[in-house]
Protein backbone atom coordinates (compact mmCIF):
# COMPACT_ATOMS: atom_id res chain seq x y z
CA UNK A 1 0.00 0.00 0.00
CA UNK A 2 2.71 2.65 0.42
CA UNK A 3 2.60 3.42 -3.26
CA UNK A 4 -0.83 4.88 -3.85
CA UNK A 5 -1.47 3.54 -7.32
CA UNK A 6 1.13 1.16 -8.76
CA UNK A 7 1.53 1.89 -12.44
CA UNK A 8 2.70 -1.33 -13.99
CA UNK A 9 -0.46 -3.39 -14.40
CA UNK A 10 -4.20 -3.09 -14.81
CA UNK A 11 -6.07 -4.80 -12.01
CA UNK A 12 -9.34 -6.68 -12.50
CA UNK A 13 -10.42 -5.39 -9.15
CA UNK A 14 -9.31 -2.40 -7.04
CA UNK A 15 -10.14 -1.96 -3.36
CA UNK A 16 -9.77 1.47 -1.77
CA UNK A 17 -8.96 1.52 1.95
CA UNK A 18 -9.23 4.51 4.27
CA UNK A 19 -9.88 3.04 7.70
CA UNK A 20 -9.69 6.47 9.38
CA UNK A 21 -12.27 7.22 8.19
CA UNK A 22 -13.66 7.59 4.65
CA UNK A 23 -14.18 3.93 3.74
CA UNK A 24 -15.47 3.17 7.26
CA UNK A 25 -18.01 5.97 6.74
CA UNK A 26 -18.96 4.74 3.26
CA UNK A 27 -19.56 1.19 4.52
CA UNK A 28 -21.60 2.51 7.45
CA UNK A 29 -23.81 4.77 5.29
CA UNK A 30 -24.66 1.94 2.89
CA UNK A 31 -25.28 -0.53 5.72
CA UNK A 32 -27.63 2.02 7.31
CA UNK A 33 -29.77 2.29 4.17
CA UNK A 34 -28.15 5.16 2.28
CA UNK A 35 -29.14 5.11 -1.43
CA UNK A 36 -25.56 5.63 -2.65
CA UNK A 37 -22.34 7.45 -1.86
CA UNK A 38 -20.89 9.82 -4.44
CA UNK A 39 -17.28 10.87 -3.94
CA UNK A 40 -15.54 14.09 -4.93
CA UNK A 41 -12.01 15.40 -4.56
CA UNK A 42 -13.23 18.94 -5.02
CA UNK A 43 -15.61 20.64 -2.57
CA UNK A 44 -17.01 23.11 -5.11
CA UNK A 45 -17.82 20.39 -7.58
CA UNK A 46 -19.58 18.47 -4.81
CA UNK A 47 -21.76 21.51 -4.06
CA UNK A 48 -22.49 22.02 -7.75
CA UNK A 49 -23.60 18.41 -8.39
CA UNK A 50 -25.52 17.98 -5.13
CA UNK A 51 -27.40 21.29 -5.65
CA UNK A 52 -29.50 19.46 -8.23
CA UNK A 53 -30.80 17.08 -5.52
CA UNK A 54 -33.56 17.98 -3.10
CA UNK A 55 -32.37 18.49 0.51
CA UNK A 56 -34.51 15.49 1.62
CA UNK A 57 -32.65 13.19 -0.76
CA UNK A 58 -29.08 14.33 -0.10
CA UNK A 59 -26.52 14.69 2.65
CA UNK A 60 -23.31 16.62 2.18
CA UNK A 61 -20.20 15.48 4.03
CA UNK A 62 -17.03 17.55 3.89
CA UNK A 63 -13.79 16.88 5.75
CA UNK A 64 -10.43 18.61 5.63
CA UNK A 65 -7.62 17.95 8.10
CA UNK A 66 -9.96 15.70 10.13
CA UNK A 67 -12.50 18.48 10.79
CA UNK A 68 -15.92 19.25 9.31
CA UNK A 69 -16.02 21.79 6.49
CA UNK A 70 -18.27 24.77 7.28
CA UNK A 71 -21.62 24.70 5.50
CA UNK A 72 -21.75 20.92 5.14
CA UNK A 73 -24.34 18.67 6.85
CA UNK A 74 -21.63 16.55 8.45
CA UNK A 75 -17.91 15.86 8.58
CA UNK A 76 -16.52 12.37 8.11
CA UNK A 77 -17.56 10.55 11.26
CA UNK A 78 -19.14 7.12 10.64
CA UNK A 79 -20.91 7.56 13.97
CA UNK A 80 -23.04 10.34 12.44
CA UNK A 81 -24.41 7.91 9.84
CA UNK A 82 -27.46 6.59 11.67
CA UNK A 83 -30.37 5.03 9.73
CA UNK A 84 -32.57 7.99 10.82
CA UNK A 85 -30.16 10.36 9.12
CA UNK A 86 -29.09 8.48 5.99
CA UNK A 87 -31.92 6.14 4.98
CA UNK A 88 -32.94 6.68 1.33
CA UNK A 89 -30.47 9.52 0.89
CA UNK A 90 -27.37 9.92 -1.23
CA UNK A 91 -24.21 10.95 0.62
CA UNK A 92 -22.10 13.43 -1.35
CA UNK A 93 -18.69 13.29 0.27
CA UNK A 94 -15.25 14.86 -0.08
CA UNK A 95 -12.40 13.99 2.29
CA UNK A 96 -8.69 14.79 2.43
CA UNK A 97 -7.41 11.46 1.09
CA UNK A 98 -9.99 8.65 0.93
CA UNK A 99 -12.30 10.03 -1.72
CA UNK A 100 -9.27 10.98 -3.86
CA UNK A 101 -7.96 7.41 -3.70
CA UNK A 102 -11.33 6.17 -4.92
CA UNK A 103 -11.28 8.60 -7.82
CA UNK A 104 -7.78 7.46 -8.83
CA UNK A 105 -8.93 3.85 -9.26
CA UNK A 106 -12.38 4.54 -10.73
CA UNK A 107 -11.47 3.04 -14.13
CA UNK A 108 -10.81 -0.48 -12.83
CA UNK A 109 -13.50 -2.99 -13.92
CA UNK A 110 -14.50 -3.62 -10.30
CA UNK A 111 -14.00 -0.98 -7.59
CA UNK A 112 -14.84 -1.51 -3.93
CA UNK A 113 -14.37 0.33 -0.65
CA UNK A 114 -13.09 -1.63 2.33
CA UNK A 115 -12.33 -0.95 5.96
CA UNK A 116 -11.77 -3.22 8.92
CA UNK A 117 -15.47 -3.14 9.78
CA UNK A 118 -16.51 -4.76 6.45
CA UNK A 119 -13.34 -6.76 5.70
CA UNK A 120 -15.02 -10.21 5.71
CA UNK A 121 -17.79 -9.14 3.31
CA UNK A 122 -15.28 -7.75 0.81
CA UNK A 123 -13.06 -10.84 1.07
CA UNK A 124 -16.08 -13.09 0.48
CA UNK A 125 -16.97 -11.18 -2.68
CA UNK A 126 -13.37 -11.34 -3.98
CA UNK A 127 -13.32 -15.10 -3.42
CA UNK A 128 -16.59 -15.47 -5.32
CA UNK A 129 -15.43 -13.35 -8.27
CA UNK A 130 -11.92 -14.83 -8.39
CA UNK A 131 -10.24 -11.87 -10.09
CA UNK A 132 -6.75 -12.46 -11.46
CA UNK A 133 -5.26 -9.25 -10.05
CA UNK A 134 -6.47 -7.26 -7.05
CA UNK A 135 -5.08 -3.92 -5.94
CA UNK A 136 -5.54 -2.93 -2.33
CA UNK A 137 -5.02 0.82 -2.38
CA UNK A 138 -4.32 2.50 0.93
CA UNK A 139 -5.26 6.18 1.00
CA UNK A 140 -2.48 7.15 3.40
CA UNK A 141 -2.15 10.80 4.37
CA UNK A 142 -1.32 13.27 1.61
CA UNK A 143 0.63 10.69 -0.34
CA UNK A 144 2.44 9.02 2.53
CA UNK A 145 2.22 5.64 4.27
CA UNK A 146 -0.38 5.04 6.97
CA UNK A 147 -0.44 2.32 9.61
CA UNK A 148 -4.22 1.94 9.70
CA UNK A 149 -4.62 1.44 5.94
CA UNK A 150 -1.66 -0.94 5.78
CA UNK A 151 -3.00 -3.06 8.64
CA UNK A 152 -6.38 -3.26 6.88
CA UNK A 153 -4.70 -4.25 3.60
CA UNK A 154 -2.91 -6.91 5.63
CA UNK A 155 -6.21 -8.06 7.18
CA UNK A 156 -7.73 -8.49 3.70
CA UNK A 157 -4.67 -10.26 2.27
CA UNK A 158 -4.31 -12.45 5.37
CA UNK A 159 -7.92 -13.57 5.07
CA UNK A 160 -7.56 -14.32 1.32
CA UNK A 161 -4.41 -16.30 2.09
CA UNK A 162 -6.11 -18.27 4.90
CA UNK A 163 -9.24 -19.03 2.89
CA UNK A 164 -7.49 -20.11 -0.31
CA UNK A 165 -4.69 -22.04 1.48
CA UNK A 166 -2.37 -20.91 -1.32
CA UNK A 167 1.32 -20.31 -0.60
CA UNK A 168 1.94 -16.70 0.38
CA UNK A 169 4.03 -16.01 -2.73
CA UNK A 170 0.99 -16.81 -4.88
CA UNK A 171 -1.21 -14.41 -2.93
CA UNK A 172 1.29 -11.54 -2.67
CA UNK A 173 2.05 -9.57 -5.82
CA UNK A 174 4.72 -7.47 -4.15
CA UNK A 175 6.76 -7.11 -0.95
CA UNK A 176 4.30 -4.61 0.54
CA UNK A 177 1.62 -7.32 0.79
CA UNK A 178 3.88 -9.55 2.90
CA UNK A 179 4.79 -6.55 5.03
CA UNK A 180 1.09 -5.68 5.51
CA UNK A 181 0.25 -9.27 6.50
CA UNK A 182 3.08 -9.20 9.06
CA UNK A 183 1.75 -5.93 10.51
CA UNK A 184 -1.75 -7.38 10.77
CA UNK A 185 -0.47 -10.62 12.33
CA UNK A 186 1.34 -8.67 15.02
CA UNK A 187 -1.49 -6.24 15.84
CA UNK A 188 -4.69 -8.16 15.08
CA UNK A 189 -5.70 -8.46 18.73
CA UNK A 190 -4.87 -4.84 19.58
CA UNK A 191 -6.03 -2.85 16.59
CA UNK A 192 -7.28 0.02 18.76
CA UNK A 193 -3.80 0.33 20.28
CA UNK A 194 -2.37 0.52 16.76
CA UNK A 195 -4.85 3.28 15.85
CA UNK A 196 -3.52 5.21 18.85
CA UNK A 197 0.04 4.89 17.45
CA UNK A 198 -0.96 6.02 13.97
CA UNK A 199 -0.28 9.66 13.09
CA UNK A 200 -3.81 10.21 11.76
CA UNK A 201 -5.18 8.38 14.81
CA UNK A 202 -3.35 10.92 16.98
CA UNK A 203 -4.71 13.77 14.86
CA UNK A 204 -8.26 12.47 15.39
CA UNK A 205 -7.68 12.03 19.13
CA UNK A 206 -6.66 15.70 19.31
CA UNK A 207 -10.03 16.43 17.67
CA UNK A 208 -11.82 14.37 20.37
CA UNK A 209 -12.68 11.50 18.02
CA UNK A 210 -11.83 8.64 20.39
CA UNK A 211 -15.15 6.90 19.72
CA UNK A 212 -14.43 6.97 15.97
CA UNK A 213 -11.12 5.16 16.53
CA UNK A 214 -12.89 2.56 18.64
CA UNK A 215 -15.60 2.00 16.04
CA UNK A 216 -13.20 1.87 13.07
CA UNK A 217 -10.83 -0.62 14.73
CA UNK A 218 -13.50 -3.34 14.96
CA UNK A 219 -13.33 -6.15 12.40
CA UNK A 220 -16.14 -7.71 10.35
CA UNK A 221 -19.12 -6.04 12.04
CA UNK A 222 -20.89 -4.95 8.82
CA UNK A 223 -21.98 -7.31 6.09
CA UNK A 224 -21.77 -4.75 3.32
CA UNK A 225 -19.75 -4.45 0.10
CA UNK A 226 -19.67 -0.89 -1.26
CA UNK A 227 -19.19 -1.31 -5.01
CA UNK A 228 -18.85 1.29 -7.76
CA UNK A 229 -21.81 1.34 -10.16
CA UNK A 230 -20.58 4.30 -12.21
CA UNK A 231 -17.41 6.39 -11.81
CA UNK A 232 -17.44 7.97 -8.36
CA UNK A 233 -20.76 6.42 -7.25
CA UNK A 234 -20.79 3.50 -4.82
CA UNK A 235 -23.81 1.41 -3.90
CA UNK A 236 -24.44 -1.59 -1.69
CA UNK A 237 -23.82 -4.82 -3.61
C1 LIG B 1 -9.29 11.18 4.68
O1 LIG B 1 -9.90 11.03 3.63
O2 LIG B 1 -8.18 11.66 4.73
C2 LIG B 1 -9.87 10.76 6.00
O3 LIG B 1 -10.97 10.00 5.86
C3 LIG B 1 -9.82 11.84 7.01
C4 LIG B 1 -10.74 11.70 8.20
O4 LIG B 1 -10.43 11.02 9.17
O5 LIG B 1 -11.81 12.30 8.20
Coordinates of C-alpha atoms and ligand atoms in Angstrom, one line a residue:
X1 CA 0.0 0.0 0.0
X2 CA 2.7 2.6 0.4
X3 CA 2.6 3.4 -3.3
X4 CA -0.8 4.9 -3.8
X5 CA -1.5 3.5 -7.3
X6 CA 1.1 1.2 -8.8
X7 CA 1.5 1.9 -12.4
X8 CA 2.7 -1.3 -14.0
X9 CA -0.5 -3.4 -14.4
X10 CA -4.2 -3.1 -14.8
X11 CA -6.1 -4.8 -12.0
X12 CA -9.3 -6.7 -12.5
X13 CA -10.4 -5.4 -9.1
X14 CA -9.3 -2.4 -7.0
X15 CA -10.1 -2.0 -3.4
X16 CA -9.8 1.5 -1.8
X17 CA -9.0 1.5 1.9
X18 CA -9.2 4.5 4.3
X19 CA -9.9 3.0 7.7
X20 CA -9.7 6.5 9.4
X21 CA -12.3 7.2 8.2
X22 CA -13.7 7.6 4.7
X23 CA -14.2 3.9 3.7
X24 CA -15.5 3.2 7.3
X25 CA -18.0 6.0 6.7
X26 CA -19.0 4.7 3.3
X27 CA -19.6 1.2 4.5
X28 CA -21.6 2.5 7.5
X29 CA -23.8 4.8 5.3
X30 CA -24.7 1.9 2.9
X31 CA -25.3 -0.5 5.7
X32 CA -27.6 2.0 7.3
X33 CA -29.8 2.3 4.2
X34 CA -28.2 5.2 2.3
X35 CA -29.1 5.1 -1.4
X36 CA -25.6 5.6 -2.6
X37 CA -22.3 7.5 -1.9
X38 CA -20.9 9.8 -4.4
X39 CA -17.3 10.9 -3.9
X40 CA -15.5 14.1 -4.9
X41 CA -12.0 15.4 -4.6
X42 CA -13.2 18.9 -5.0
X43 CA -15.6 20.6 -2.6
X44 CA -17.0 23.1 -5.1
X45 CA -17.8 20.4 -7.6
X46 CA -19.6 18.5 -4.8
X47 CA -21.8 21.5 -4.1
X48 CA -22.5 22.0 -7.7
X49 CA -23.6 18.4 -8.4
X50 CA -25.5 18.0 -5.1
X51 CA -27.4 21.3 -5.6
X52 CA -29.5 19.5 -8.2
X53 CA -30.8 17.1 -5.5
X54 CA -33.6 18.0 -3.1
X55 CA -32.4 18.5 0.5
X56 CA -34.5 15.5 1.6
X57 CA -32.6 13.2 -0.8
X58 CA -29.1 14.3 -0.1
X59 CA -26.5 14.7 2.7
X60 CA -23.3 16.6 2.2
X61 CA -20.2 15.5 4.0
X62 CA -17.0 17.6 3.9
X63 CA -13.8 16.9 5.8
X64 CA -10.4 18.6 5.6
X65 CA -7.6 18.0 8.1
X66 CA -10.0 15.7 10.1
X67 CA -12.5 18.5 10.8
X68 CA -15.9 19.3 9.3
X69 CA -16.0 21.8 6.5
X70 CA -18.3 24.8 7.3
X71 CA -21.6 24.7 5.5
X72 CA -21.7 20.9 5.1
X73 CA -24.3 18.7 6.8
X74 CA -21.6 16.6 8.4
X75 CA -17.9 15.9 8.6
X76 CA -16.5 12.4 8.1
X77 CA -17.6 10.5 11.3
X78 CA -19.1 7.1 10.6
X79 CA -20.9 7.6 14.0
X80 CA -23.0 10.3 12.4
X81 CA -24.4 7.9 9.8
X82 CA -27.5 6.6 11.7
X83 CA -30.4 5.0 9.7
X84 CA -32.6 8.0 10.8
X85 CA -30.2 10.4 9.1
X86 CA -29.1 8.5 6.0
X87 CA -31.9 6.1 5.0
X88 CA -32.9 6.7 1.3
X89 CA -30.5 9.5 0.9
X90 CA -27.4 9.9 -1.2
X91 CA -24.2 10.9 0.6
X92 CA -22.1 13.4 -1.3
X93 CA -18.7 13.3 0.3
X94 CA -15.3 14.9 -0.1
X95 CA -12.4 14.0 2.3
X96 CA -8.7 14.8 2.4
X97 CA -7.4 11.5 1.1
X98 CA -10.0 8.6 0.9
X99 CA -12.3 10.0 -1.7
X100 CA -9.3 11.0 -3.9
X101 CA -8.0 7.4 -3.7
X102 CA -11.3 6.2 -4.9
X103 CA -11.3 8.6 -7.8
X104 CA -7.8 7.5 -8.8
X105 CA -8.9 3.8 -9.3
X106 CA -12.4 4.5 -10.7
X107 CA -11.5 3.0 -14.1
X108 CA -10.8 -0.5 -12.8
X109 CA -13.5 -3.0 -13.9
X110 CA -14.5 -3.6 -10.3
X111 CA -14.0 -1.0 -7.6
X112 CA -14.8 -1.5 -3.9
X113 CA -14.4 0.3 -0.7
X114 CA -13.1 -1.6 2.3
X115 CA -12.3 -0.9 6.0
X116 CA -11.8 -3.2 8.9
X117 CA -15.5 -3.1 9.8
X118 CA -16.5 -4.8 6.4
X119 CA -13.3 -6.8 5.7
X120 CA -15.0 -10.2 5.7
X121 CA -17.8 -9.1 3.3
X122 CA -15.3 -7.7 0.8
X123 CA -13.1 -10.8 1.1
X124 CA -16.1 -13.1 0.5
X125 CA -17.0 -11.2 -2.7
X126 CA -13.4 -11.3 -4.0
X127 CA -13.3 -15.1 -3.4
X128 CA -16.6 -15.5 -5.3
X129 CA -15.4 -13.3 -8.3
X130 CA -11.9 -14.8 -8.4
X131 CA -10.2 -11.9 -10.1
X132 CA -6.8 -12.5 -11.5
X133 CA -5.3 -9.2 -10.0
X134 CA -6.5 -7.3 -7.1
X135 CA -5.1 -3.9 -5.9
X136 CA -5.5 -2.9 -2.3
X137 CA -5.0 0.8 -2.4
X138 CA -4.3 2.5 0.9
X139 CA -5.3 6.2 1.0
X140 CA -2.5 7.1 3.4
X141 CA -2.1 10.8 4.4
X142 CA -1.3 13.3 1.6
X143 CA 0.6 10.7 -0.3
X144 CA 2.4 9.0 2.5
X145 CA 2.2 5.6 4.3
X146 CA -0.4 5.0 7.0
X147 CA -0.4 2.3 9.6
X148 CA -4.2 1.9 9.7
X149 CA -4.6 1.4 5.9
X150 CA -1.7 -0.9 5.8
X151 CA -3.0 -3.1 8.6
X152 CA -6.4 -3.3 6.9
X153 CA -4.7 -4.2 3.6
X154 CA -2.9 -6.9 5.6
X155 CA -6.2 -8.1 7.2
X156 CA -7.7 -8.5 3.7
X157 CA -4.7 -10.3 2.3
X158 CA -4.3 -12.5 5.4
X159 CA -7.9 -13.6 5.1
X160 CA -7.6 -14.3 1.3
X161 CA -4.4 -16.3 2.1
X162 CA -6.1 -18.3 4.9
X163 CA -9.2 -19.0 2.9
X164 CA -7.5 -20.1 -0.3
X165 CA -4.7 -22.0 1.5
X166 CA -2.4 -20.9 -1.3
X167 CA 1.3 -20.3 -0.6
X168 CA 1.9 -16.7 0.4
X169 CA 4.0 -16.0 -2.7
X170 CA 1.0 -16.8 -4.9
X171 CA -1.2 -14.4 -2.9
X172 CA 1.3 -11.5 -2.7
X173 CA 2.0 -9.6 -5.8
X174 CA 4.7 -7.5 -4.1
X175 CA 6.8 -7.1 -0.9
X176 CA 4.3 -4.6 0.5
X177 CA 1.6 -7.3 0.8
X178 CA 3.9 -9.5 2.9
X179 CA 4.8 -6.5 5.0
X180 CA 1.1 -5.7 5.5
X181 CA 0.2 -9.3 6.5
X182 CA 3.1 -9.2 9.1
X183 CA 1.8 -5.9 10.5
X184 CA -1.7 -7.4 10.8
X185 CA -0.5 -10.6 12.3
X186 CA 1.3 -8.7 15.0
X187 CA -1.5 -6.2 15.8
X188 CA -4.7 -8.2 15.1
X189 CA -5.7 -8.5 18.7
X190 CA -4.9 -4.8 19.6
X191 CA -6.0 -2.8 16.6
X192 CA -7.3 0.0 18.8
X193 CA -3.8 0.3 20.3
X194 CA -2.4 0.5 16.8
X195 CA -4.9 3.3 15.9
X196 CA -3.5 5.2 18.9
X197 CA 0.0 4.9 17.5
X198 CA -1.0 6.0 14.0
X199 CA -0.3 9.7 13.1
X200 CA -3.8 10.2 11.8
X201 CA -5.2 8.4 14.8
X202 CA -3.3 10.9 17.0
X203 CA -4.7 13.8 14.9
X204 CA -8.3 12.5 15.4
X205 CA -7.7 12.0 19.1
X206 CA -6.7 15.7 19.3
X207 CA -10.0 16.4 17.7
X208 CA -11.8 14.4 20.4
X209 CA -12.7 11.5 18.0
X210 CA -11.8 8.6 20.4
X211 CA -15.1 6.9 19.7
X212 CA -14.4 7.0 16.0
X213 CA -11.1 5.2 16.5
X214 CA -12.9 2.6 18.6
X215 CA -15.6 2.0 16.0
X216 CA -13.2 1.9 13.1
X217 CA -10.8 -0.6 14.7
X218 CA -13.5 -3.3 15.0
X219 CA -13.3 -6.2 12.4
X220 CA -16.1 -7.7 10.3
X221 CA -19.1 -6.0 12.0
X222 CA -20.9 -4.9 8.8
X223 CA -22.0 -7.3 6.1
X224 CA -21.8 -4.7 3.3
X225 CA -19.8 -4.5 0.1
X226 CA -19.7 -0.9 -1.3
X227 CA -19.2 -1.3 -5.0
X228 CA -18.8 1.3 -7.8
X229 CA -21.8 1.3 -10.2
X230 CA -20.6 4.3 -12.2
X231 CA -17.4 6.4 -11.8
X232 CA -17.4 8.0 -8.4
X233 CA -20.8 6.4 -7.2
X234 CA -20.8 3.5 -4.8
X235 CA -23.8 1.4 -3.9
X236 CA -24.4 -1.6 -1.7
X237 CA -23.8 -4.8 -3.6
Ligands
LIG1 C1 -9.3 11.2 4.7 O1 -9.9 11.0 3.6 O2 -8.2 11.7 4.7 C2 -9.9 10.8 6.0 O3 -11.0 10.0 5.9 C3 -9.8 11.8 7.0 C4 -10.7 11.7 8.2 O4 -10.4 11.0 9.2 O5 -11.8 12.3 8.2

